[in-house]
mmCIF file of C-alpha atoms in Angstrom:
data_model
loop_
_atom_site.group_PDB
_atom_site.id
_atom_site.type_symbol
_atom_site.label_atom_id
_atom_site.label_comp_id
_atom_site.label_asym_id
_atom_site.label_seq_id
_atom_site.Cartn_x
_atom_site.Cartn_y
_atom_site.Cartn_z
ATOM 1 C CA MET A 201 118.844 134.415 86.198
ATOM 2 C CA SER A 202 120.845 131.742 85.306
ATOM 3 C CA LEU A 203 120.297 128.096 86.136
ATOM 4 C CA LEU A 204 122.935 126.123 88.049
ATOM 5 C CA SER A 205 123.284 122.877 88.989
ATOM 6 C CA VAL A 206 122.819 121.646 92.884
ATOM 7 C CA HIS A 207 126.507 121.091 92.301
ATOM 8 C CA ASP A 208 127.072 125.057 91.979
ATOM 9 C CA ILE A 209 124.496 126.162 93.712
ATOM 10 C CA VAL A 210 126.113 125.237 96.780
ATOM 11 C CA ALA A 211 129.652 125.930 95.244
ATOM 12 C CA LEU A 212 128.450 129.870 95.212
ATOM 13 C CA ASP A 213 127.169 129.304 98.483
ATOM 14 C CA ALA A 214 130.266 128.321 100.170
ATOM 15 C CA ARG A 215 132.093 130.900 98.064
ATOM 16 C CA THR A 216 130.007 134.161 98.859
ATOM 17 C CA LYS A 217 127.500 132.941 101.285
ATOM 18 C CA PRO A 218 125.002 135.359 100.621
ATOM 19 C CA ALA A 219 121.851 136.912 103.135
ATOM 20 C CA PHE A 220 119.310 135.130 103.495
ATOM 21 C CA HIS A 221 117.079 136.829 101.090
ATOM 22 C CA VAL A 222 113.459 135.001 100.473
ATOM 23 C CA PRO A 223 110.565 137.593 101.182
ATOM 24 C CA TRP A 224 107.858 135.009 100.737
ATOM 25 C CA ARG A 225 109.126 132.894 103.473
ATOM 26 C CA GLY A 226 108.211 135.858 105.848
ATOM 27 C CA ALA A 227 108.453 133.385 108.946
ATOM 28 C CA LEU A 228 111.942 132.645 107.835
ATOM 29 C CA GLN A 229 113.084 136.421 106.320
ATOM 30 C CA GLN A 230 112.461 138.043 109.504
ATOM 31 C CA TYR A 231 115.493 136.614 111.095
ATOM 32 C CA ALA A 232 117.232 137.113 107.572
ATOM 33 C CA PRO A 233 119.820 139.283 109.515
ATOM 34 C CA LEU A 234 120.026 136.759 112.144
ATOM 35 C CA TYR A 235 121.074 134.418 109.920
ATOM 36 C CA THR A 236 123.853 136.092 108.981
ATOM 37 C CA MET A 237 125.369 137.209 112.279
ATOM 38 C CA ALA A 238 125.178 133.594 113.931
ATOM 39 C CA SER A 239 127.267 132.727 110.573
ATOM 40 C CA ARG A 240 130.177 134.946 110.928
ATOM 41 C CA PRO A 241 132.170 133.280 113.778
ATOM 42 C CA THR A 242 131.742 130.191 111.688
ATOM 43 C CA ARG A 243 133.795 129.190 108.351
ATOM 44 C CA LEU A 244 131.769 126.254 106.804
ATOM 45 C CA VAL A 245 127.783 127.859 107.733
ATOM 46 C CA THR A 246 126.283 129.805 105.921
ATOM 47 C CA PRO A 247 122.850 132.257 106.286
ATOM 48 C CA CYS A 248 121.397 129.285 104.152
ATOM 49 C CA MET A 249 121.945 126.567 105.766
ATOM 50 C CA ILE A 250 121.476 128.335 109.181
ATOM 51 C CA ALA A 251 117.412 129.397 107.546
ATOM 52 C CA SER A 252 117.069 125.738 106.248
ATOM 53 C CA ILE A 253 117.199 124.369 109.839
ATOM 54 C CA VAL A 254 114.702 126.648 111.636
ATOM 55 C CA GLU A 255 112.185 126.246 107.763
ATOM 56 C CA ARG A 256 112.427 122.578 109.027
ATOM 57 C CA GLU A 257 112.932 122.775 112.479
ATOM 58 C CA THR A 258 110.020 125.704 113.403
ATOM 59 C CA GLY A 259 109.003 126.673 110.826
ATOM 60 C CA GLY A 260 110.290 131.033 112.019
ATOM 61 C CA GLN A 261 109.056 130.144 115.519
ATOM 62 C CA ASN A 262 111.073 130.785 118.554
ATOM 63 C CA ILE A 263 109.626 128.160 120.674
ATOM 64 C CA PHE A 264 109.402 125.157 123.432
ATOM 65 C CA GLN A 265 109.196 121.702 121.352
ATOM 66 C CA ILE A 266 105.648 121.762 121.585
ATOM 67 C CA GLY A 267 103.964 118.452 123.854
ATOM 68 C CA MET A 268 107.351 118.448 125.825
ATOM 69 C CA PRO A 269 108.184 120.232 129.714
ATOM 70 C CA HIS A 270 110.726 122.443 129.793
ATOM 71 C CA GLY A 271 113.766 120.162 130.279
ATOM 72 C CA PRO A 272 116.142 117.406 128.789
ATOM 73 C CA ASP A 273 114.656 116.096 125.405
ATOM 74 C CA CYS A 274 112.826 118.689 125.017
ATOM 75 C CA GLY A 275 114.058 121.129 121.723
ATOM 76 C CA VAL A 276 114.707 125.112 122.819
ATOM 77 C CA GLY A 277 114.361 128.118 120.081
ATOM 78 C CA LEU A 278 113.999 128.827 116.557
ATOM 79 C CA THR A 279 116.432 125.535 115.533
ATOM 80 C CA GLN A 280 114.984 123.064 118.496
ATOM 81 C CA ILE A 281 118.257 122.839 120.189
ATOM 82 C CA THR A 282 118.243 119.757 122.635
ATOM 83 C CA TYR A 283 121.655 118.340 123.685
ATOM 84 C CA GLY A 284 123.914 120.090 125.995
ATOM 85 C CA VAL A 285 121.620 122.817 127.233
ATOM 86 C CA ASP A 286 121.661 123.809 130.708
ATOM 87 C CA TRP A 287 117.781 123.854 132.621
ATOM 88 C CA THR A 288 118.694 125.288 135.383
ATOM 89 C CA HIS A 289 116.013 128.444 134.679
ATOM 90 C CA PRO A 290 113.661 126.083 132.697
ATOM 91 C CA ASP A 291 111.477 129.045 131.131
ATOM 92 C CA ALA A 292 114.924 130.228 130.412
ATOM 93 C CA PRO A 293 117.463 127.849 129.588
ATOM 94 C CA THR A 294 121.250 128.112 128.174
ATOM 95 C CA TYR A 295 124.066 126.339 127.076
ATOM 96 C CA PRO A 296 127.634 126.260 128.621
ATOM 97 C CA GLY A 297 129.746 128.986 126.886
ATOM 98 C CA TYR A 298 127.329 131.516 125.788
ATOM 99 C CA HIS A 299 125.943 134.443 127.184
ATOM 100 C CA GLY A 300 121.946 134.546 127.272
ATOM 101 C CA SER A 301 118.672 132.338 127.127
ATOM 102 C CA LEU A 302 118.603 129.960 123.708
ATOM 103 C CA MET A 303 114.513 131.754 123.617
ATOM 104 C CA ASP A 304 116.761 134.893 122.402
ATOM 105 C CA PRO A 305 117.058 134.069 118.691
ATOM 106 C CA LEU A 306 120.595 135.476 117.687
ATOM 107 C CA THR A 307 121.738 133.096 120.920
ATOM 108 C CA ASN A 308 120.024 130.502 119.149
ATOM 109 C CA LEU A 309 121.260 130.520 116.220
ATOM 110 C CA THR A 310 124.814 131.036 117.258
ATOM 111 C CA VAL A 311 124.603 128.249 119.191
ATOM 112 C CA ALA A 312 122.989 125.768 116.599
ATOM 113 C CA ALA A 313 126.103 127.242 113.636
ATOM 114 C CA VAL A 314 129.169 127.474 116.208
ATOM 115 C CA SER A 315 128.727 123.945 118.236
ATOM 116 C CA PHE A 316 126.313 122.197 116.087
ATOM 117 C CA LEU A 317 127.029 122.928 112.218
ATOM 118 C CA GLU A 318 130.101 123.848 111.896
ATOM 119 C CA PRO A 319 131.360 120.995 113.299
ATOM 120 C CA LEU A 320 129.135 118.603 111.505
ATOM 121 C CA ALA A 321 130.555 120.153 108.300
ATOM 122 C CA ARG A 322 133.635 119.696 109.860
ATOM 123 C CA ARG A 323 133.172 115.573 109.842
ATOM 124 C CA PHE A 324 131.047 115.267 107.088
ATOM 125 C CA PRO A 325 132.438 117.528 104.091
ATOM 126 C CA GLY A 326 130.841 117.789 101.168
ATOM 127 C CA ASN A 327 127.906 115.845 102.548
ATOM 128 C CA HIS A 328 125.452 118.162 102.804
ATOM 129 C CA VAL A 329 123.187 115.912 103.354
ATOM 130 C CA ALA A 330 125.072 113.939 105.989
ATOM 131 C CA MET A 331 125.547 116.999 107.675
ATOM 132 C CA PHE A 332 122.668 118.147 108.069
ATOM 133 C CA ASP A 333 121.142 114.074 109.115
ATOM 134 C CA ALA A 334 123.600 114.469 112.327
ATOM 135 C CA TYR A 335 122.124 117.918 113.091
ATOM 136 C CA ASN A 336 119.363 115.243 113.586
ATOM 137 C CA ASP A 337 120.780 112.366 114.714
ATOM 138 C CA SER A 338 123.627 111.002 115.685
ATOM 139 C CA PRO A 339 126.534 112.074 114.353
ATOM 140 C CA ASP A 340 128.000 108.644 115.271
ATOM 141 C CA ASP A 341 124.955 106.412 113.222
ATOM 142 C CA VAL A 342 125.107 108.561 110.130
ATOM 143 C CA ALA A 343 128.957 108.093 110.092
ATOM 144 C CA ARG A 344 128.322 104.342 110.099
ATOM 145 C CA LEU A 345 125.418 104.461 107.681
ATOM 146 C CA VAL A 346 127.366 106.726 105.295
ATOM 147 C CA ALA A 347 130.607 103.802 106.081
ATOM 148 C CA ALA A 348 128.148 101.108 105.296
ATOM 149 C CA GLY A 349 127.304 103.023 102.120
ATOM 150 C CA ARG A 350 123.200 103.458 103.368
ATOM 151 C CA ASP A 351 121.125 106.798 103.501
ATOM 152 C CA PRO A 352 122.180 108.526 106.456
ATOM 153 C CA ASP A 353 118.624 109.641 106.076
ATOM 154 C CA ALA A 354 117.269 105.999 107.330
ATOM 155 C CA ASP A 355 117.431 107.280 111.413
ATOM 156 C CA THR A 356 116.679 110.279 111.083
ATOM 157 C CA THR A 357 112.950 112.154 111.787
ATOM 158 C CA GLY A 358 110.808 111.124 108.930
ATOM 159 C CA GLY A 359 113.165 109.579 107.566
ATOM 160 C CA ASP A 360 114.299 112.589 104.807
ATOM 161 C CA TYR A 361 115.500 115.379 106.838
ATOM 162 C CA GLY A 362 118.787 115.492 105.647
ATOM 163 C CA SER A 363 117.300 115.407 102.194
ATOM 164 C CA SER A 364 114.795 118.115 103.579
ATOM 165 C CA VAL A 365 116.751 120.387 105.055
ATOM 166 C CA PHE A 366 119.579 120.125 101.987
ATOM 167 C CA THR A 367 116.611 120.745 98.928
ATOM 168 C CA SER A 368 115.388 124.034 101.296
ATOM 169 C CA TYR A 369 119.419 125.335 101.499
ATOM 170 C CA VAL A 370 119.534 124.887 98.250
ATOM 171 C CA ASN A 371 116.404 126.285 96.962
ATOM 172 C CA PHE A 372 116.800 129.521 99.677
ATOM 173 C CA VAL A 373 120.467 129.822 98.323
ATOM 174 C CA ALA A 374 119.581 130.171 94.401
ATOM 175 C CA ALA A 375 116.649 132.111 95.526
ATOM 176 C CA SER A 376 118.616 134.792 97.503
ATOM 177 C CA THR A 377 121.645 135.143 94.737
ATOM 178 C CA GLY A 378 118.777 135.071 92.124
ATOM 179 C CA ASN A 379 119.486 132.071 90.639
ATOM 180 C CA ASN A 380 117.191 128.994 89.231
ATOM 181 C CA VAL A 381 118.669 125.674 90.430
ATOM 182 C CA ASP A 382 118.564 122.796 88.007
ATOM 183 C CA TRP A 383 117.835 120.074 90.227
ATOM 184 C CA SER A 384 118.180 117.367 86.785
ATOM 185 C CA SER A 385 121.073 116.105 87.262
ATOM 186 C CA TRP A 386 121.148 115.788 91.485
ATOM 187 C CA HIS A 387 117.978 113.612 90.978
ATOM 188 C CA ALA A 388 119.666 110.947 88.763
ATOM 189 C CA GLN A 389 122.655 110.725 90.676
ATOM 190 C CA PHE A 390 120.575 110.340 94.337
ATOM 191 C CA PRO A 391 117.094 109.524 92.780
ATOM 192 C CA ARG A 392 114.051 108.989 96.178
#
């Protein structure tokens, strides 16, 4: 095992797109082949990025947002997709341009990767925290915060969405590639 910086772990992920392999995270690990399949049609999204969204959104449960009636503003599936959902069939909502229900794990993960994460990765190149924040918040609001030099987590769920997802993402890449991550330079640069 090597000890790699956060920057090196992110670069390794971008270069190799390793499969998610974190066996001790069973609820997430069960979907590992699907993270890889969902990331294939993208250039910038990796399996570990998708797994980190799933961890934060549902912990690996394929659910409708708890406490919300099925319909607009209700999160759907592993990645809790809310924006643009077609609710014609409330128990099997779909997303325009995709076949199958968003309750189908592969469809859900593919929509999240292709229609959300890939455009966000292009919009916030090299800024994974902002990219993940924009998955949870308005991309325009996140862009305004970044442009103003403010914390892009400021308006996200829990005030830590992007940094929490980013931490999981880096740890997942490190575990999936058999490396350890050295967070010291990252924490020195971005103290909380």
